[in-house]
């Protein structure tokens, strides 16, 4: 069953999606993120993207790439914002 992308207020539901994803639960089970877990997650991400590449036409791939880029920018902006707050 696919998780809802947006909550009842129309906001991106990414926190719930991530927190309930099996790979995130496995990584966070002991409360520590190891180098091996990062490596394994990077490989899982690449495999998932390669699968999408084979399933989607060029237009769909372009839309997916744009969404991934926007989510990555959002993640980086949140990360930088949190670092700014730590420096205050």
mmCIF file of N, CA and C in Angstrom:
data_model
loop_
_atom_site.group_PDB
_atom_site.id
_atom_site.type_symbol
_atom_site.label_atom_id
_atom_site.label_comp_id
_atom_site.label_asym_id
_atom_site.label_seq_id
_atom_site.Cartn_x
_atom_site.Cartn_y
_atom_site.Cartn_z
ATOM 1 N N UNK A 1 0.845 -1.185 0.000
ATOM 2 C CA UNK A 1 0.000 0.000 0.000
ATOM 3 C C UNK A 1 0.890 1.247 0.000
ATOM 4 N N UNK A 2 0.622 2.143 -0.904
ATOM 5 C CA UNK A 2 1.412 3.366 -1.003
ATOM 6 C C UNK A 2 0.979 4.349 0.074
ATOM 7 N N UNK A 3 1.964 4.944 0.723
ATOM 8 C CA UNK A 3 1.699 5.979 1.718
ATOM 9 C C UNK A 3 1.238 7.239 0.996
ATOM 10 N N UNK A 4 0.444 8.031 1.695
ATOM 11 C CA UNK A 4 0.003 9.302 1.142
ATOM 12 C C UNK A 4 1.188 10.271 1.091
ATOM 13 N N UNK A 5 1.362 10.929 -0.041
ATOM 14 C CA UNK A 5 2.459 11.888 -0.175
ATOM 15 C C UNK A 5 2.196 13.161 0.618
ATOM 16 N N UNK A 6 0.915 13.509 0.802
ATOM 17 C CA UNK A 6 0.559 14.754 1.471
ATOM 18 C C UNK A 6 -0.378 14.469 2.634
ATOM 19 N N UNK A 7 -0.252 15.270 3.695
ATOM 20 C CA UNK A 7 -1.141 15.111 4.843
ATOM 21 C C UNK A 7 -2.453 15.840 4.592
ATOM 22 N N UNK A 8 -3.315 15.851 5.605
ATOM 23 C CA UNK A 8 -4.645 16.456 5.452
ATOM 24 C C UNK A 8 -4.576 17.966 5.229
ATOM 25 N N UNK A 9 -3.435 18.594 5.540
ATOM 26 C CA UNK A 9 -3.261 20.032 5.327
ATOM 27 C C UNK A 9 -2.559 20.351 4.011
ATOM 28 N N UNK A 10 -2.283 19.308 3.221
ATOM 29 C CA UNK A 10 -1.618 19.506 1.943
ATOM 30 C C UNK A 10 -0.105 19.610 2.042
ATOM 31 N N UNK A 11 0.447 19.300 3.221
ATOM 32 C CA UNK A 11 1.889 19.366 3.422
ATOM 33 C C UNK A 11 2.519 18.024 3.059
ATOM 34 N N UNK A 12 3.749 18.069 2.585
ATOM 35 C CA UNK A 12 4.478 16.858 2.245
ATOM 36 C C UNK A 12 4.586 15.977 3.481
ATOM 37 N N UNK A 13 4.253 14.722 3.336
ATOM 38 C CA UNK A 13 4.183 13.774 4.440
ATOM 39 C C UNK A 13 5.480 12.968 4.574
ATOM 40 N N UNK A 14 6.595 13.569 4.226
ATOM 41 C CA UNK A 14 7.847 12.825 4.137
ATOM 42 C C UNK A 14 8.328 12.295 5.484
ATOM 43 N N UNK A 15 8.098 13.017 6.563
ATOM 44 C CA UNK A 15 8.550 12.541 7.879
ATOM 45 C C UNK A 15 7.925 11.201 8.226
ATOM 46 N N UNK A 16 6.621 11.090 8.051
ATOM 47 C CA UNK A 16 5.942 9.820 8.344
ATOM 48 C C UNK A 16 6.394 8.720 7.404
ATOM 49 N N UNK A 17 6.572 9.065 6.145
ATOM 50 C CA UNK A 17 7.001 8.072 5.162
ATOM 51 C C UNK A 17 8.378 7.536 5.534
ATOM 52 N N UNK A 18 9.304 8.432 5.865
ATOM 53 C CA UNK A 18 10.659 8.020 6.222
ATOM 54 C C UNK A 18 10.658 7.225 7.521
ATOM 55 N N UNK A 19 10.015 7.762 8.555
ATOM 56 C CA UNK A 19 10.020 7.107 9.866
ATOM 57 C C UNK A 19 9.435 5.699 9.831
ATOM 58 N N UNK A 20 8.519 5.448 8.909
ATOM 59 C CA UNK A 20 7.886 4.138 8.832
ATOM 60 C C UNK A 20 8.490 3.228 7.777
ATOM 61 N N UNK A 21 9.510 3.710 7.083
ATOM 62 C CA UNK A 21 10.139 2.892 6.041
ATOM 63 C C UNK A 21 11.048 1.846 6.696
ATOM 64 N N UNK A 22 10.980 0.603 6.235
ATOM 65 C CA UNK A 22 11.786 -0.466 6.856
ATOM 66 C C UNK A 22 13.285 -0.181 6.901
ATOM 67 N N UNK A 23 13.842 0.433 5.863
ATOM 68 C CA UNK A 23 15.281 0.680 5.872
ATOM 69 C C UNK A 23 15.646 1.722 6.931
ATOM 70 N N UNK A 24 14.827 2.740 7.111
ATOM 71 C CA UNK A 24 15.096 3.746 8.140
ATOM 72 C C UNK A 24 14.975 3.131 9.537
ATOM 73 N N UNK A 25 13.936 2.328 9.722
ATOM 74 C CA UNK A 25 13.761 1.661 11.017
ATOM 75 C C UNK A 25 14.968 0.784 11.344
ATOM 76 N N UNK A 26 15.475 0.067 10.343
ATOM 77 C CA UNK A 26 16.638 -0.806 10.563
ATOM 78 C C UNK A 26 17.876 0.016 10.909
ATOM 79 N N UNK A 27 18.093 1.112 10.194
ATOM 80 C CA UNK A 27 19.250 1.958 10.449
ATOM 81 C C UNK A 27 19.178 2.556 11.851
ATOM 82 N N UNK A 28 18.009 2.995 12.266
ATOM 83 C CA UNK A 28 17.860 3.707 13.531
ATOM 84 C C UNK A 28 17.564 2.799 14.721
ATOM 85 N N UNK A 29 17.508 1.495 14.495
ATOM 86 C CA UNK A 29 17.149 0.554 15.550
ATOM 87 C C UNK A 29 17.993 0.727 16.812
ATOM 88 N N UNK A 30 19.304 0.928 16.650
ATOM 89 C CA UNK A 30 20.184 1.077 17.809
ATOM 90 C C UNK A 30 20.489 2.544 18.131
ATOM 91 N N UNK A 31 19.889 3.456 17.377
ATOM 92 C CA UNK A 31 20.084 4.876 17.626
ATOM 93 C C UNK A 31 21.361 5.456 17.051
ATOM 94 N N UNK A 32 22.148 4.633 16.365
ATOM 95 C CA UNK A 32 23.398 5.079 15.753
ATOM 96 C C UNK A 32 23.389 4.793 14.260
ATOM 97 N N UNK A 33 24.007 5.673 13.501
ATOM 98 C CA UNK A 33 24.131 5.473 12.056
ATOM 99 C C UNK A 33 25.605 5.184 11.768
ATOM 100 N N UNK A 34 25.877 3.982 11.270
ATOM 101 C CA UNK A 34 27.258 3.583 11.008
ATOM 102 C C UNK A 34 27.646 3.880 9.561
ATOM 103 N N UNK A 35 28.955 3.836 9.318
ATOM 104 C CA UNK A 35 29.449 4.005 7.950
ATOM 105 C C UNK A 35 28.891 2.917 7.034
ATOM 106 N N UNK A 36 28.819 1.688 7.532
ATOM 107 C CA UNK A 36 28.289 0.583 6.733
ATOM 108 C C UNK A 36 26.815 0.802 6.407
ATOM 109 N N UNK A 37 26.042 1.292 7.382
ATOM 110 C CA UNK A 37 24.623 1.554 7.122
ATOM 111 C C UNK A 37 24.456 2.639 6.064
ATOM 112 N N UNK A 38 25.296 3.667 6.111
ATOM 113 C CA UNK A 38 25.252 4.713 5.082
ATOM 114 C C UNK A 38 25.606 4.144 3.717
ATOM 115 N N UNK A 39 26.640 3.324 3.660
ATOM 116 C CA UNK A 39 27.048 2.693 2.403
ATOM 117 C C UNK A 39 25.926 1.822 1.851
ATOM 118 N N UNK A 40 25.347 0.981 2.717
ATOM 119 C CA UNK A 40 24.262 0.094 2.283
ATOM 120 C C UNK A 40 23.048 0.887 1.812
ATOM 121 N N UNK A 41 22.737 1.996 2.515
ATOM 122 C CA UNK A 41 21.582 2.803 2.102
ATOM 123 C C UNK A 41 21.856 3.501 0.781
ATOM 124 N N UNK A 42 23.085 3.954 0.579
ATOM 125 C CA UNK A 42 23.440 4.567 -0.705
ATOM 126 C C UNK A 42 23.270 3.560 -1.840
ATOM 127 N N UNK A 43 23.711 2.322 -1.610
ATOM 128 C CA UNK A 43 23.563 1.282 -2.632
ATOM 129 C C UNK A 43 22.093 0.953 -2.882
ATOM 130 N N UNK A 44 21.285 0.910 -1.825
ATOM 131 C CA UNK A 44 19.854 0.649 -1.982
ATOM 132 C C UNK A 44 19.170 1.777 -2.753
ATOM 133 N N UNK A 45 19.607 3.009 -2.486
ATOM 134 C CA UNK A 45 19.047 4.163 -3.193
ATOM 135 C C UNK A 45 19.386 4.101 -4.672
ATOM 136 N N UNK A 46 20.633 3.795 -4.988
ATOM 137 C CA UNK A 46 21.058 3.686 -6.386
ATOM 138 C C UNK A 46 20.283 2.578 -7.095
ATOM 139 N N UNK A 47 20.114 1.452 -6.444
ATOM 140 C CA UNK A 47 19.357 0.341 -7.043
ATOM 141 C C UNK A 47 17.917 0.750 -7.309
ATOM 142 N N UNK A 48 17.317 1.461 -6.374
ATOM 143 C CA UNK A 48 15.936 1.913 -6.545
ATOM 144 C C UNK A 48 15.816 2.895 -7.711
ATOM 145 N N UNK A 49 16.768 3.807 -7.820
ATOM 146 C CA UNK A 49 16.747 4.771 -8.925
ATOM 147 C C UNK A 49 16.997 4.099 -10.270
ATOM 148 N N UNK A 50 17.879 3.110 -10.292
ATOM 149 C CA UNK A 50 18.119 2.375 -11.547
ATOM 150 C C UNK A 50 16.850 1.620 -11.980
ATOM 151 N N UNK A 51 16.133 1.083 -11.004
ATOM 152 C CA UNK A 51 14.872 0.393 -11.315
ATOM 153 C C UNK A 51 13.873 1.379 -11.919
ATOM 154 N N UNK A 52 13.769 2.564 -11.309
ATOM 155 C CA UNK A 52 12.882 3.591 -11.858
ATOM 156 C C UNK A 52 13.273 3.964 -13.276
ATOM 157 N N UNK A 53 14.574 4.045 -13.518
ATOM 158 C CA UNK A 53 15.064 4.412 -14.846
ATOM 159 C C UNK A 53 14.596 3.414 -15.904
ATOM 160 N N UNK A 54 14.559 2.137 -15.547
ATOM 161 C CA UNK A 54 14.129 1.129 -16.521
ATOM 162 C C UNK A 54 12.613 1.111 -16.690
ATOM 163 N N UNK A 55 11.881 1.547 -15.670
ATOM 164 C CA UNK A 55 10.419 1.508 -15.721
ATOM 165 C C UNK A 55 9.796 2.735 -16.379
ATOM 166 N N UNK A 56 10.524 3.841 -16.424
ATOM 167 C CA UNK A 56 9.945 5.117 -16.845
ATOM 168 C C UNK A 56 10.496 5.586 -18.184
ATOM 169 N N UNK A 57 9.621 6.286 -18.915
ATOM 170 C CA UNK A 57 10.075 6.898 -20.163
ATOM 171 C C UNK A 57 10.834 8.183 -19.837
ATOM 172 N N UNK A 58 11.383 8.840 -20.871
ATOM 173 C CA UNK A 58 12.226 10.024 -20.643
ATOM 174 C C UNK A 58 11.479 11.150 -19.938
ATOM 175 N N UNK A 59 10.224 11.378 -20.303
ATOM 176 C CA UNK A 59 9.441 12.441 -19.666
ATOM 177 C C UNK A 59 9.232 12.138 -18.175
ATOM 178 N N UNK A 60 8.919 10.897 -17.857
ATOM 179 C CA UNK A 60 8.728 10.503 -16.472
ATOM 180 C C UNK A 60 10.049 10.601 -15.705
ATOM 181 N N UNK A 61 11.144 10.172 -16.330
ATOM 182 C CA UNK A 61 12.455 10.269 -15.695
ATOM 183 C C UNK A 61 12.795 11.719 -15.383
ATOM 184 N N UNK A 62 12.484 12.622 -16.303
ATOM 185 C CA UNK A 62 12.753 14.046 -16.101
ATOM 186 C C UNK A 62 11.950 14.580 -14.909
ATOM 187 N N UNK A 63 10.682 14.192 -14.817
ATOM 188 C CA UNK A 63 9.833 14.635 -13.703
ATOM 189 C C UNK A 63 10.345 14.080 -12.373
ATOM 190 N N UNK A 64 10.782 12.820 -12.382
ATOM 191 C CA UNK A 64 11.331 12.204 -11.165
ATOM 192 C C UNK A 64 12.616 12.904 -10.752
ATOM 193 N N UNK A 65 13.480 13.172 -11.718
ATOM 194 C CA UNK A 65 14.744 13.858 -11.428
ATOM 195 C C UNK A 65 14.483 15.235 -10.833
ATOM 196 N N UNK A 66 13.516 15.958 -11.378
ATOM 197 C CA UNK A 66 13.177 17.277 -10.854
ATOM 198 C C UNK A 66 12.669 17.169 -9.411
ATOM 199 N N UNK A 67 11.813 16.177 -9.138
ATOM 200 C CA UNK A 67 11.289 15.986 -7.780
ATOM 201 C C UNK A 67 12.407 15.618 -6.807
ATOM 202 N N UNK A 68 13.310 14.742 -7.242
ATOM 203 C CA UNK A 68 14.446 14.359 -6.390
ATOM 204 C C UNK A 68 15.318 15.578 -6.107
ATOM 205 N N UNK A 69 15.576 16.385 -7.132
ATOM 206 C CA UNK A 69 16.396 17.582 -6.952
ATOM 207 C C UNK A 69 15.738 18.547 -5.979
ATOM 208 N N UNK A 70 14.435 18.773 -6.118
ATOM 209 C CA UNK A 70 13.733 19.692 -5.217
ATOM 210 C C UNK A 70 13.731 19.170 -3.781
ATOM 211 N N UNK A 71 13.537 17.860 -3.598
ATOM 212 C CA UNK A 71 13.574 17.283 -2.257
ATOM 213 C C UNK A 71 14.973 17.388 -1.666
ATOM 214 N N UNK A 72 15.983 17.201 -2.494
ATOM 215 C CA UNK A 72 17.363 17.312 -2.020
ATOM 216 C C UNK A 72 17.685 18.739 -1.609
ATOM 217 N N UNK A 73 17.214 19.710 -2.377
ATOM 218 C CA UNK A 73 17.403 21.117 -2.015
ATOM 219 C C UNK A 73 16.696 21.409 -0.692
ATOM 220 N N UNK A 74 15.474 20.912 -0.531
ATOM 221 C CA UNK A 74 14.733 21.108 0.715
ATOM 222 C C UNK A 74 15.483 20.495 1.889
ATOM 223 N N UNK A 75 15.980 19.278 1.730
ATOM 224 C CA UNK A 75 16.746 18.617 2.788
ATOM 225 C C UNK A 75 17.978 19.436 3.144
ATOM 226 N N UNK A 76 18.719 19.881 2.129
ATOM 227 C CA UNK A 76 19.932 20.669 2.370
ATOM 228 C C UNK A 76 19.588 21.993 3.054
ATOM 229 N N UNK A 77 18.501 22.628 2.639
ATOM 230 C CA UNK A 77 18.100 23.899 3.249
ATOM 231 C C UNK A 77 17.717 23.699 4.712
ATOM 232 N N UNK A 78 16.956 22.639 5.006
ATOM 233 C CA UNK A 78 16.609 22.335 6.402
ATOM 234 C C UNK A 78 17.871 22.071 7.222
ATOM 235 N N UNK A 79 18.781 21.297 6.663
ATOM 236 C CA UNK A 79 20.027 20.973 7.359
ATOM 237 C C UNK A 79 20.807 22.244 7.674
ATOM 238 N N UNK A 80 20.960 23.112 6.687
ATOM 239 C CA UNK A 80 21.687 24.362 6.889
ATOM 240 C C UNK A 80 20.968 25.269 7.883
ATOM 241 N N UNK A 81 19.657 25.270 7.847
ATOM 242 C CA UNK A 81 18.878 26.072 8.787
ATOM 243 C C UNK A 81 19.106 25.586 10.216
ATOM 244 N N UNK A 82 19.118 24.275 10.413
ATOM 245 C CA UNK A 82 19.371 23.715 11.746
ATOM 246 C C UNK A 82 20.774 24.060 12.231
ATOM 247 N N UNK A 83 21.763 24.018 11.321
ATOM 248 C CA UNK A 83 23.135 24.382 11.698
ATOM 249 C C UNK A 83 23.210 25.852 12.099
ATOM 250 N N UNK A 84 22.463 26.704 11.407
ATOM 251 C CA UNK A 84 22.414 28.127 11.757
ATOM 252 C C UNK A 84 21.882 28.292 13.177
ATOM 253 N N UNK A 85 20.822 27.549 13.499
ATOM 254 C CA UNK A 85 20.226 27.634 14.835
ATOM 255 C C UNK A 85 21.207 27.185 15.909
ATOM 256 N N UNK A 86 22.058 26.192 15.599
ATOM 257 C CA UNK A 86 23.043 25.720 16.565
ATOM 258 C C UNK A 86 24.119 26.758 16.840
ATOM 259 N N UNK A 87 24.378 27.603 15.855
ATOM 260 C CA UNK A 87 25.430 28.618 15.987
ATOM 261 C C UNK A 87 24.969 29.842 16.776
ATOM 262 N N UNK A 88 23.672 29.968 16.986
ATOM 263 C CA UNK A 88 23.134 31.145 17.692
ATOM 264 C C UNK A 88 23.439 31.081 19.165
#
